[in-house]
Short mmCIF file of C-alpha atoms in Angstrom, two decimals:
data_model
loop_
_atom_site.label_atom_id
_atom_site.label_comp_id
_atom_site.label_asym_id
_atom_site.label_seq_id
_atom_site.Cartn_x
_atom_site.Cartn_y
_atom_site.Cartn_z
CA UNK A 1212 -45.09 68.18 -75.69
CA UNK A 1213 -43.51 66.79 -72.47
CA UNK A 1214 -40.91 64.96 -74.60
CA UNK A 1215 -40.06 68.12 -76.46
CA UNK A 1216 -39.51 69.94 -73.14
CA UNK A 1217 -37.12 67.16 -72.05
CA UNK A 1218 -35.09 67.54 -75.23
CA UNK A 1219 -34.97 71.32 -74.84
CA UNK A 1220 -33.84 70.92 -71.22
CA UNK A 1221 -31.00 68.64 -72.34
CA UNK A 1222 -29.88 71.15 -74.93
CA UNK A 1223 -29.95 73.91 -72.27
CA UNK A 1224 -27.89 71.71 -70.02
CA UNK A 1225 -25.22 71.39 -72.74
CA UNK A 1226 -25.15 75.17 -73.13
CA UNK A 1227 -24.85 75.69 -69.39
CA UNK A 1228 -21.97 73.23 -69.25
CA UNK A 1229 -20.22 75.04 -72.09
CA UNK A 1230 -20.40 78.27 -70.11
CA UNK A 1231 -18.97 76.58 -67.08
CA UNK A 1232 -16.11 75.09 -69.04
CA UNK A 1233 -15.25 78.50 -70.55
CA UNK A 1234 -15.20 80.04 -67.07
CA UNK A 1235 -13.01 77.36 -65.56
CA UNK A 1236 -10.70 77.41 -68.54
CA UNK A 1237 -10.21 81.17 -68.29
CA UNK A 1238 -9.52 80.94 -64.58
CA UNK A 1239 -6.98 78.11 -64.87
CA UNK A 1240 -4.74 79.44 -67.62
CA UNK A 1241 -1.03 79.28 -66.97
CA UNK A 1242 1.29 82.18 -67.84
CA UNK A 1243 4.12 80.15 -69.36
CA UNK A 1244 6.73 82.17 -67.34
CA UNK A 1245 7.70 82.17 -63.70
CA UNK A 1246 10.60 83.48 -61.63
CA UNK A 1247 12.43 80.58 -60.06
CA UNK A 1248 16.05 81.55 -59.46
CA UNK A 1249 17.78 82.97 -56.40
CA UNK A 1250 16.96 86.49 -57.58
CA UNK A 1251 13.29 85.77 -57.98
CA UNK A 1252 12.22 87.44 -54.68
CA UNK A 1253 13.64 90.73 -56.14
CA UNK A 1254 11.22 90.67 -59.11
CA UNK A 1255 7.63 90.07 -60.01
CA UNK A 1256 6.02 88.80 -63.25
CA UNK A 1257 2.50 90.10 -63.70
CA UNK A 1258 -0.17 89.16 -66.25
CA UNK A 1259 -1.16 92.19 -68.34
CA UNK A 1260 -4.28 94.04 -67.43
CA UNK A 1261 -5.74 97.48 -68.32
CA UNK A 1262 -4.12 99.14 -65.28
CA UNK A 1263 -0.64 97.86 -66.21
CA UNK A 1264 -1.12 98.68 -69.90
CA UNK A 1265 -2.18 102.23 -69.06
CA UNK A 1266 1.27 102.71 -67.47
CA UNK A 1267 3.03 102.00 -70.73
CA UNK A 1268 2.29 105.48 -71.97
CA UNK A 1269 1.49 104.49 -75.52
CA UNK A 1270 -2.07 103.31 -76.27
CA UNK A 1271 -1.11 101.88 -79.68
CA UNK A 1272 1.50 99.66 -78.01
CA UNK A 1273 -0.89 98.76 -75.19
CA UNK A 1274 -3.59 97.66 -77.75
CA UNK A 1275 -1.03 95.71 -79.68
CA UNK A 1276 -0.08 93.80 -76.56
CA UNK A 1277 -3.77 93.11 -75.79
CA UNK A 1278 -4.31 91.81 -79.31
CA UNK A 1279 -1.17 89.61 -79.33
CA UNK A 1280 -2.01 88.06 -75.92
CA UNK A 1281 -5.57 87.48 -77.19
CA UNK A 1282 -4.23 85.73 -80.29
CA UNK A 1283 -5.67 88.42 -82.58
CA UNK A 1284 -2.31 89.60 -83.80
CA UNK A 1285 1.15 88.06 -84.23
CA UNK A 1286 4.85 88.97 -84.21
CA UNK A 1287 4.41 89.85 -87.90
CA UNK A 1288 2.03 92.66 -86.85
CA UNK A 1289 4.50 93.81 -84.20
CA UNK A 1290 7.31 93.83 -86.71
CA UNK A 1291 5.41 96.37 -88.81
CA UNK A 1292 5.46 98.78 -85.89
CA UNK A 1293 9.14 98.10 -84.98
CA UNK A 1294 11.26 98.33 -88.17
CA UNK A 1295 14.47 98.35 -86.09
CA UNK A 1296 13.94 94.79 -85.03
CA UNK A 1297 11.76 93.50 -87.91
CA UNK A 1298 14.62 91.45 -89.42
CA UNK A 1299 15.33 89.80 -86.06
CA UNK A 1300 11.68 88.91 -85.64
CA UNK A 1301 11.48 87.20 -89.02
CA UNK A 1302 10.86 83.51 -88.58
CA UNK A 1303 10.48 83.81 -84.86
CA UNK A 1304 7.62 82.44 -82.83
CA UNK A 1305 6.16 83.93 -79.61
CA UNK A 1306 6.28 81.10 -77.07
CA UNK A 1307 4.88 83.00 -74.02
CA UNK A 1308 2.39 85.77 -73.49
CA UNK A 1309 3.71 89.27 -73.06
CA UNK A 1310 3.93 89.91 -69.31
CA UNK A 1311 5.02 92.73 -67.10
CA UNK A 1312 8.35 92.29 -65.25
CA UNK A 1313 8.99 94.69 -62.36
CA UNK A 1314 11.65 94.99 -59.64
CA UNK A 1315 10.84 94.73 -55.93
CA UNK A 1316 12.77 97.06 -53.72
CA UNK A 1317 15.04 98.05 -56.56
CA UNK A 1318 15.69 94.52 -57.86
CA UNK A 1319 19.24 93.18 -58.11
CA UNK A 1320 21.71 95.33 -60.06
CA UNK A 1321 24.98 94.48 -61.82
CA UNK A 1322 28.21 95.69 -60.20
CA UNK A 1323 28.15 98.93 -62.22
CA UNK A 1324 24.48 99.37 -61.33
CA UNK A 1325 23.45 99.72 -64.95
CA UNK A 1326 21.59 96.42 -65.46
CA UNK A 1327 18.93 94.38 -63.65
CA UNK A 1328 20.02 90.77 -63.14
CA UNK A 1329 17.16 88.28 -63.41
CA UNK A 1330 18.11 84.70 -62.53
CA UNK A 1331 16.22 82.56 -63.50
CA UNK A 1332 13.01 82.64 -65.52
CA UNK A 1333 11.28 79.35 -65.94
CA UNK A 1334 9.60 79.08 -69.38
CA UNK A 1335 7.29 76.06 -69.52
CA UNK A 1336 7.03 76.19 -73.31
CA UNK A 1337 10.80 75.81 -74.01
CA UNK A 1338 11.39 72.57 -75.81
CA UNK A 1339 13.97 70.72 -77.87
CA UNK A 1340 13.86 71.90 -81.46
CA UNK A 1341 13.77 75.57 -80.35
CA UNK A 1342 16.81 77.67 -81.29
CA UNK A 1343 17.85 81.28 -81.06
CA UNK A 1344 15.84 81.75 -77.93
CA UNK A 1345 15.54 85.49 -77.15
CA UNK A 1346 13.56 87.90 -75.04
CA UNK A 1347 11.23 90.45 -76.61
CA UNK A 1348 11.10 93.55 -74.45
CA UNK A 1349 9.27 96.84 -74.70
CA UNK A 1350 11.33 99.56 -73.11
CA UNK A 1351 9.00 102.06 -71.49
CA UNK A 1352 11.96 104.28 -70.74
CA UNK A 1353 12.93 104.46 -74.47
CA UNK A 1354 9.42 103.82 -75.85
CA UNK A 1355 10.56 101.14 -78.28
CA UNK A 1356 10.66 97.40 -78.76
CA UNK A 1357 14.01 95.57 -78.46
CA UNK A 1358 15.35 92.03 -78.54
CA UNK A 1359 17.66 90.77 -75.74
CA UNK A 1360 19.80 87.65 -75.99
CA UNK A 1361 19.76 85.75 -72.66
CA UNK A 1362 22.98 85.02 -70.81
CA UNK A 1363 21.99 81.32 -70.84
CA UNK A 1364 19.21 79.05 -72.19
CA UNK A 1365 18.70 75.56 -70.77
CA UNK A 1366 16.12 73.61 -72.86
CA UNK A 1367 16.30 70.68 -70.49
CA UNK A 1368 15.43 72.60 -67.32
CA UNK A 1369 13.31 75.05 -69.39
CA UNK A 1370 15.01 78.11 -67.88
CA UNK A 1371 16.72 81.24 -69.12
CA UNK A 1372 18.94 83.86 -67.44
CA UNK A 1373 18.77 87.41 -68.69
CA UNK A 1374 19.78 91.03 -67.84
CA UNK A 1375 17.75 94.21 -68.61
CA UNK A 1376 18.67 97.81 -68.78
CA UNK A 1377 15.13 98.61 -67.69
CA UNK A 1378 12.09 96.56 -66.82
CA UNK A 1379 8.70 96.52 -68.46
CA UNK A 1380 6.71 94.20 -70.83
CA UNK A 1381 8.60 90.98 -71.77
CA UNK A 1382 8.01 87.75 -73.64
CA UNK A 1383 10.12 84.83 -74.90
CA UNK A 1384 10.54 84.17 -78.63
CA UNK A 1385 12.40 81.50 -80.57
CA UNK A 1386 12.91 79.73 -83.84
CA UNK A 1387 10.69 76.70 -83.57
CA UNK A 1388 11.12 73.33 -85.31
CA UNK A 1389 7.46 72.22 -85.45
CA UNK A 1390 8.39 68.52 -85.73
CA UNK A 1391 10.29 68.73 -82.42
CA UNK A 1392 8.10 71.21 -80.59
CA UNK A 1393 5.02 68.97 -80.77
CA UNK A 1394 6.52 67.21 -77.72
CA UNK A 1395 5.75 70.29 -75.71
CA UNK A 1396 2.08 70.04 -74.68
CA UNK A 1397 1.88 72.53 -71.80
CA UNK A 1398 1.49 76.30 -71.70
CA UNK A 1399 0.86 78.52 -74.65
CA UNK A 1400 0.34 77.73 -78.29
CA UNK A 1401 3.64 78.43 -80.12
CA UNK A 1402 1.94 80.01 -83.16
CA UNK A 1403 -0.38 82.49 -81.48
CA UNK A 1404 0.67 82.86 -77.89
CA UNK A 1405 -2.82 81.95 -76.85
CA UNK A 1406 -2.97 79.51 -73.95
CA UNK A 1407 -4.34 76.12 -74.71
CA UNK A 1408 -6.59 73.88 -72.63
CA UNK A 1409 -8.03 70.39 -72.79
CA UNK A 1410 -11.29 71.72 -71.38
CA UNK A 1411 -12.90 72.03 -74.79
CA UNK A 1412 -12.19 68.39 -75.59
CA UNK A 1413 -13.95 67.44 -72.35
CA UNK A 1414 -16.87 69.69 -73.29
CA UNK A 1415 -17.09 68.13 -76.78
CA UNK A 1416 -17.34 64.64 -75.39
CA UNK A 1417 -19.92 65.60 -72.84
CA UNK A 1418 -21.96 67.54 -75.39
CA UNK A 1419 -22.00 64.47 -77.66
CA UNK A 1420 -23.16 62.26 -74.84
CA UNK A 1421 -25.94 64.63 -73.82
CA UNK A 1422 -27.22 65.22 -77.33
CA UNK A 1423 -27.02 61.49 -77.95
CA UNK A 1424 -29.20 60.95 -74.93
CA UNK A 1425 -31.69 63.44 -76.32
CA UNK A 1426 -31.78 61.59 -79.62
CA UNK A 1427 -32.43 58.30 -77.86
CA UNK A 1428 -35.26 59.83 -75.87
CA UNK A 1429 -36.83 61.13 -79.14
CA UNK A 1430 -36.47 57.72 -80.87
CA UNK A 1431 -38.17 55.96 -78.00
CA UNK A 1432 -40.94 58.37 -78.03
CA UNK A 1433 -41.53 57.93 -81.76
CA UNK A 1434 -41.09 54.09 -81.65
#
């Protein structure tokens, strides 16, 4: 009976460790995008939450963004709701989560005052083998999805420069050559937009060790 309790305790320890790993993993996710250029103090990139999504003014779009960021839906699902850009989305991969981009103190405008100039956005998932890099944008002002071509894309520095007519949810998309993109190991998973982590690998190893220890204990007891 005592031996059985020890085995149960070890199994409970594995389960507890799994919960801790999940918590740490969730807390340590990276966004995949960051403002790094000289204009960065004039803007803020925020991770989506219910408060931000409520401000979109369209619950269907808000839920779609939730599902895409959670890996439950893809660009193909988005294309069904946005026929105007469906052809442009074909073959594209979402390489960042959808985030909220907002101006601070009015942002930085173009000379004619019609566009926001964002310079530069660092995209950790940009890699060689990616082509036709573009920005997916949901215009709250116009209540529709659109695709914006950046002013510049630097795969080496992993940065893009882009201008917007209005600011709201944004993400980066691209055509991805899978054979080349495997060199990119940080940030979000190219196929789903769901952030990856090595935490589960560590958990798997630890779980095997602990369960192995339990098996040894049982064998010794039965020997």
